[in-house]
CSV table of C-alpha atoms in Angstrom, one decimal:
chain,number,residue,atom,x,y,z
A,64,UNK,CA,109.7,83.9,48.5
A,65,UNK,CA,110.9,86.8,50.7
A,66,UNK,CA,109.8,87.1,54.3
A,67,UNK,CA,107.7,90.2,54.6
A,68,UNK,CA,105.8,92.3,57.1
A,69,UNK,CA,102.5,91.8,55.3
A,70,UNK,CA,102.5,88.1,56.0
A,71,UNK,CA,102.0,87.3,52.3
A,72,UNK,CA,102.9,83.8,51.2
A,73,UNK,CA,102.1,84.1,47.5
A,74,UNK,CA,104.9,85.7,45.3
A,75,UNK,CA,102.6,87.3,42.7
A,76,UNK,CA,100.5,88.9,45.5
A,77,UNK,CA,103.7,90.1,47.2
A,78,UNK,CA,105.0,91.6,44.0
A,79,UNK,CA,101.7,93.5,43.5
A,80,UNK,CA,101.6,94.8,47.1
A,81,UNK,CA,105.4,95.7,47.0
A,82,UNK,CA,104.8,97.7,43.8
A,83,UNK,CA,101.7,99.5,45.2
A,84,UNK,CA,103.2,100.4,48.6
A,85,UNK,CA,106.7,101.3,47.5
A,86,UNK,CA,105.5,103.4,44.5
A,87,UNK,CA,103.3,105.3,46.9
A,88,UNK,CA,106.5,106.0,49.0
A,89,UNK,CA,108.4,106.9,45.9
A,90,UNK,CA,105.8,109.7,45.2
A,91,UNK,CA,106.2,110.9,48.8
A,92,UNK,CA,110.0,110.8,48.5
A,93,UNK,CA,109.7,113.5,45.8
A,94,UNK,CA,106.8,115.5,47.3
A,95,UNK,CA,108.2,115.7,50.8
A,96,UNK,CA,111.7,116.6,49.6
A,97,UNK,CA,113.2,113.8,51.6
A,98,UNK,CA,116.5,113.9,49.6
A,99,UNK,CA,116.9,117.6,49.5
A,100,UNK,CA,119.5,117.9,52.3
A,101,UNK,CA,121.2,114.5,51.9
A,102,UNK,CA,124.7,114.2,50.4
A,103,UNK,CA,124.9,113.0,46.8
A,104,UNK,CA,126.8,109.9,45.9
A,105,UNK,CA,127.0,108.4,49.4
A,106,UNK,CA,125.8,104.9,50.4
A,107,UNK,CA,124.1,106.5,53.4
A,108,UNK,CA,121.8,108.3,51.0
A,109,UNK,CA,121.0,105.2,49.1
A,110,UNK,CA,120.2,103.5,52.5
A,111,UNK,CA,117.7,106.3,53.2
A,112,UNK,CA,116.0,105.8,49.8
A,113,UNK,CA,115.8,102.0,50.2
A,114,UNK,CA,114.5,102.2,53.7
A,115,UNK,CA,111.9,104.9,52.7
A,116,UNK,CA,110.6,102.8,49.8
A,117,UNK,CA,110.5,99.4,51.4
A,118,UNK,CA,110.1,99.9,55.2
A,119,UNK,CA,106.4,98.9,55.1
A,120,UNK,CA,107.2,95.6,53.4
A,121,UNK,CA,110.5,94.2,54.5
A,122,UNK,CA,112.4,94.2,57.8
A,123,UNK,CA,115.6,94.4,55.9
A,124,UNK,CA,114.8,97.8,54.3
A,125,UNK,CA,117.9,100.0,54.3
A,126,UNK,CA,120.0,97.1,55.7
A,127,UNK,CA,123.0,95.5,54.1
A,128,UNK,CA,122.3,92.1,52.7
A,129,UNK,CA,123.8,89.1,54.6
A,130,UNK,CA,123.6,86.6,51.7
A,131,UNK,CA,125.4,86.3,48.3
A,132,UNK,CA,123.1,87.0,45.4
A,133,UNK,CA,123.3,86.6,41.6
A,134,UNK,CA,121.2,87.5,38.5
A,135,UNK,CA,121.6,85.0,35.7
A,136,UNK,CA,125.3,84.2,35.4
A,137,UNK,CA,126.4,87.4,37.2
A,138,UNK,CA,127.3,87.3,40.8
A,139,UNK,CA,127.1,90.6,42.7
A,140,UNK,CA,129.8,91.6,45.2
A,141,UNK,CA,130.3,88.8,47.8
A,142,UNK,CA,129.0,89.7,51.3
A,143,UNK,CA,132.5,89.4,52.8
A,144,UNK,CA,133.7,92.3,50.6
A,145,UNK,CA,130.5,94.4,50.6
A,146,UNK,CA,131.4,96.9,53.3
A,147,UNK,CA,134.8,97.6,51.7
A,148,UNK,CA,133.3,97.9,48.2
A,149,UNK,CA,130.8,100.5,49.5
A,150,UNK,CA,133.5,102.5,51.3
A,151,UNK,CA,135.4,102.6,48.0
A,152,UNK,CA,132.3,103.7,46.1
A,153,UNK,CA,131.7,106.5,48.5
A,154,UNK,CA,135.2,107.9,47.7
A,155,UNK,CA,134.8,107.7,43.9
A,156,UNK,CA,134.8,111.1,42.1
A,157,UNK,CA,131.5,112.4,40.8
A,158,UNK,CA,132.1,115.8,39.2
A,159,UNK,CA,131.4,114.7,35.5
A,160,UNK,CA,128.7,112.7,33.8
A,161,UNK,CA,131.2,109.9,33.1
A,162,UNK,CA,132.4,109.7,36.7
A,163,UNK,CA,128.9,109.6,38.0
A,164,UNK,CA,127.9,106.7,35.7
A,165,UNK,CA,131.1,104.8,36.7
A,166,UNK,CA,130.0,105.2,40.3
A,167,UNK,CA,126.5,104.0,39.5
A,168,UNK,CA,127.9,100.9,37.7
A,169,UNK,CA,130.0,100.1,40.8
A,170,UNK,CA,127.0,100.5,43.1
A,171,UNK,CA,125.0,98.1,40.8
A,172,UNK,CA,127.9,95.6,41.1
A,173,UNK,CA,127.8,96.0,44.9
A,174,UNK,CA,124.0,95.4,45.0
A,175,UNK,CA,123.9,96.1,48.7
A,176,UNK,CA,120.3,95.1,49.5
A,177,UNK,CA,118.5,91.8,49.4
A,178,UNK,CA,115.8,93.2,47.1
A,179,UNK,CA,114.9,96.6,45.4
A,180,UNK,CA,118.5,97.5,44.4
A,181,UNK,CA,117.7,98.7,40.9
A,182,UNK,CA,114.7,100.9,41.8
A,183,UNK,CA,116.6,102.5,44.7
A,184,UNK,CA,119.8,103.0,42.8
A,185,UNK,CA,118.2,104.8,39.9
A,186,UNK,CA,116.7,107.4,42.2
A,187,UNK,CA,120.1,107.6,43.9
A,188,UNK,CA,121.7,108.2,40.4
A,189,UNK,CA,119.3,111.0,39.6
A,190,UNK,CA,120.0,112.6,42.9
A,191,UNK,CA,123.8,112.7,42.1
A,192,UNK,CA,123.2,113.9,38.5
A,193,UNK,CA,120.8,116.7,39.8
A,194,UNK,CA,123.3,117.9,42.5
A,195,UNK,CA,126.5,117.6,40.6
A,196,UNK,CA,125.7,118.6,37.0
A,197,UNK,CA,122.1,119.9,37.1
A,198,UNK,CA,120.6,117.1,35.0
A,199,UNK,CA,118.4,114.0,35.5
A,200,UNK,CA,117.6,111.0,33.4
A,201,UNK,CA,114.2,111.0,31.5
A,202,UNK,CA,113.7,107.2,32.1
A,203,UNK,CA,110.6,107.2,29.9
A,204,UNK,CA,113.0,107.7,26.9
A,205,UNK,CA,115.0,104.6,27.6
A,206,UNK,CA,113.9,101.3,26.1
A,207,UNK,CA,113.8,98.5,28.7
A,208,UNK,CA,115.9,96.0,26.6
A,209,UNK,CA,118.5,98.6,25.7
A,210,UNK,CA,118.9,99.5,29.4
A,211,UNK,CA,119.0,96.0,30.8
A,212,UNK,CA,121.5,94.8,28.2
A,213,UNK,CA,123.7,97.9,28.7
A,214,UNK,CA,123.6,97.3,32.5
A,215,UNK,CA,124.4,93.7,32.1
A,216,UNK,CA,127.5,94.5,30.1
A,217,UNK,CA,128.5,97.5,32.2
A,218,UNK,CA,130.9,95.7,34.6
A,219,UNK,CA,133.1,94.8,31.6
A,220,UNK,CA,132.5,97.9,29.4
A,221,UNK,CA,130.5,100.9,30.5
A,222,UNK,CA,130.5,102.8,27.2
A,223,UNK,CA,127.0,101.5,26.3
A,224,UNK,CA,125.2,102.5,29.5
A,225,UNK,CA,126.9,105.9,29.3
A,226,UNK,CA,125.5,106.3,25.8
A,227,UNK,CA,122.0,105.1,26.7
A,228,UNK,CA,121.8,107.4,29.7
A,229,UNK,CA,123.5,110.4,28.1
A,230,UNK,CA,120.9,110.5,25.3
A,231,UNK,CA,118.1,110.7,27.9
A,232,UNK,CA,119.4,113.5,30.0
A,233,UNK,CA,117.3,116.5,30.7
A,234,UNK,CA,117.7,119.7,32.8
A,235,UNK,CA,114.1,119.5,34.0
A,236,UNK,CA,115.3,118.5,37.4
A,237,UNK,CA,112.3,119.5,39.4
A,238,UNK,CA,109.6,118.3,37.0
A,239,UNK,CA,107.1,116.3,39.0
A,240,UNK,CA,105.5,114.6,35.9
A,241,UNK,CA,109.0,113.6,34.6
A,242,UNK,CA,109.9,112.1,38.0
A,243,UNK,CA,106.6,110.1,38.2
A,244,UNK,CA,107.0,108.8,34.7
A,245,UNK,CA,110.5,107.9,35.6
A,246,UNK,CA,109.4,105.9,38.6
A,247,UNK,CA,106.9,104.0,36.5
A,248,UNK,CA,109.6,103.1,33.9
A,249,UNK,CA,112.1,102.2,36.6
A,250,UNK,CA,109.6,99.7,38.0
A,251,UNK,CA,108.7,98.4,34.5
A,252,UNK,CA,112.4,97.5,33.9
A,253,UNK,CA,112.0,95.1,36.9
A,254,UNK,CA,108.7,93.7,35.7
A,255,UNK,CA,106.5,95.8,37.9
A,256,UNK,CA,103.7,97.4,35.9
A,257,UNK,CA,100.4,96.8,37.7
A,258,UNK,CA,100.0,100.4,39.0
A,259,UNK,CA,100.8,103.9,37.6
A,260,UNK,CA,102.1,106.4,40.1
A,261,UNK,CA,99.3,108.9,39.2
A,262,UNK,CA,96.7,106.4,40.1
A,263,UNK,CA,97.9,105.7,43.7
């Protein structure tokens, strides 16, 4: 159970409120053009996204995690190497689709925050794709299991995640409906599906 600003002690209730509040902020992120003037592919931009989404819920929003974390058998970057890993990711090239996805995979391995990494990093990925190659991912076209399995295998072999994401690319980079559906799908990948963005 994560400490939160809402004083919630029940994990199911926290998940519900986290989804509702951060999805509302994800809508505003798009509508207020928060990312328009931020550099693509930088950790500083990912920090802005994370802080914006979760600042009403967690004190650690936008802050580097101070604990080691794992998912299943996979351990994300150890805290002692996290800063160096992020500096290296900032320097990675991002001029082609393949380079951008390789950068995205590395950021997922870094998993810089205590919670909310996947949801923040998918928005960050679309921001890079939009700025560098004029495309975004239509997340509603990607099956949850296909995505999660491909991401799980991506630290060893990234060909699968590249295939899954490439097949869902679209040039509708400013389409509000596409963005909102994408947020709903992004949350669904993580097991959050109590609210739809268009109902908030």
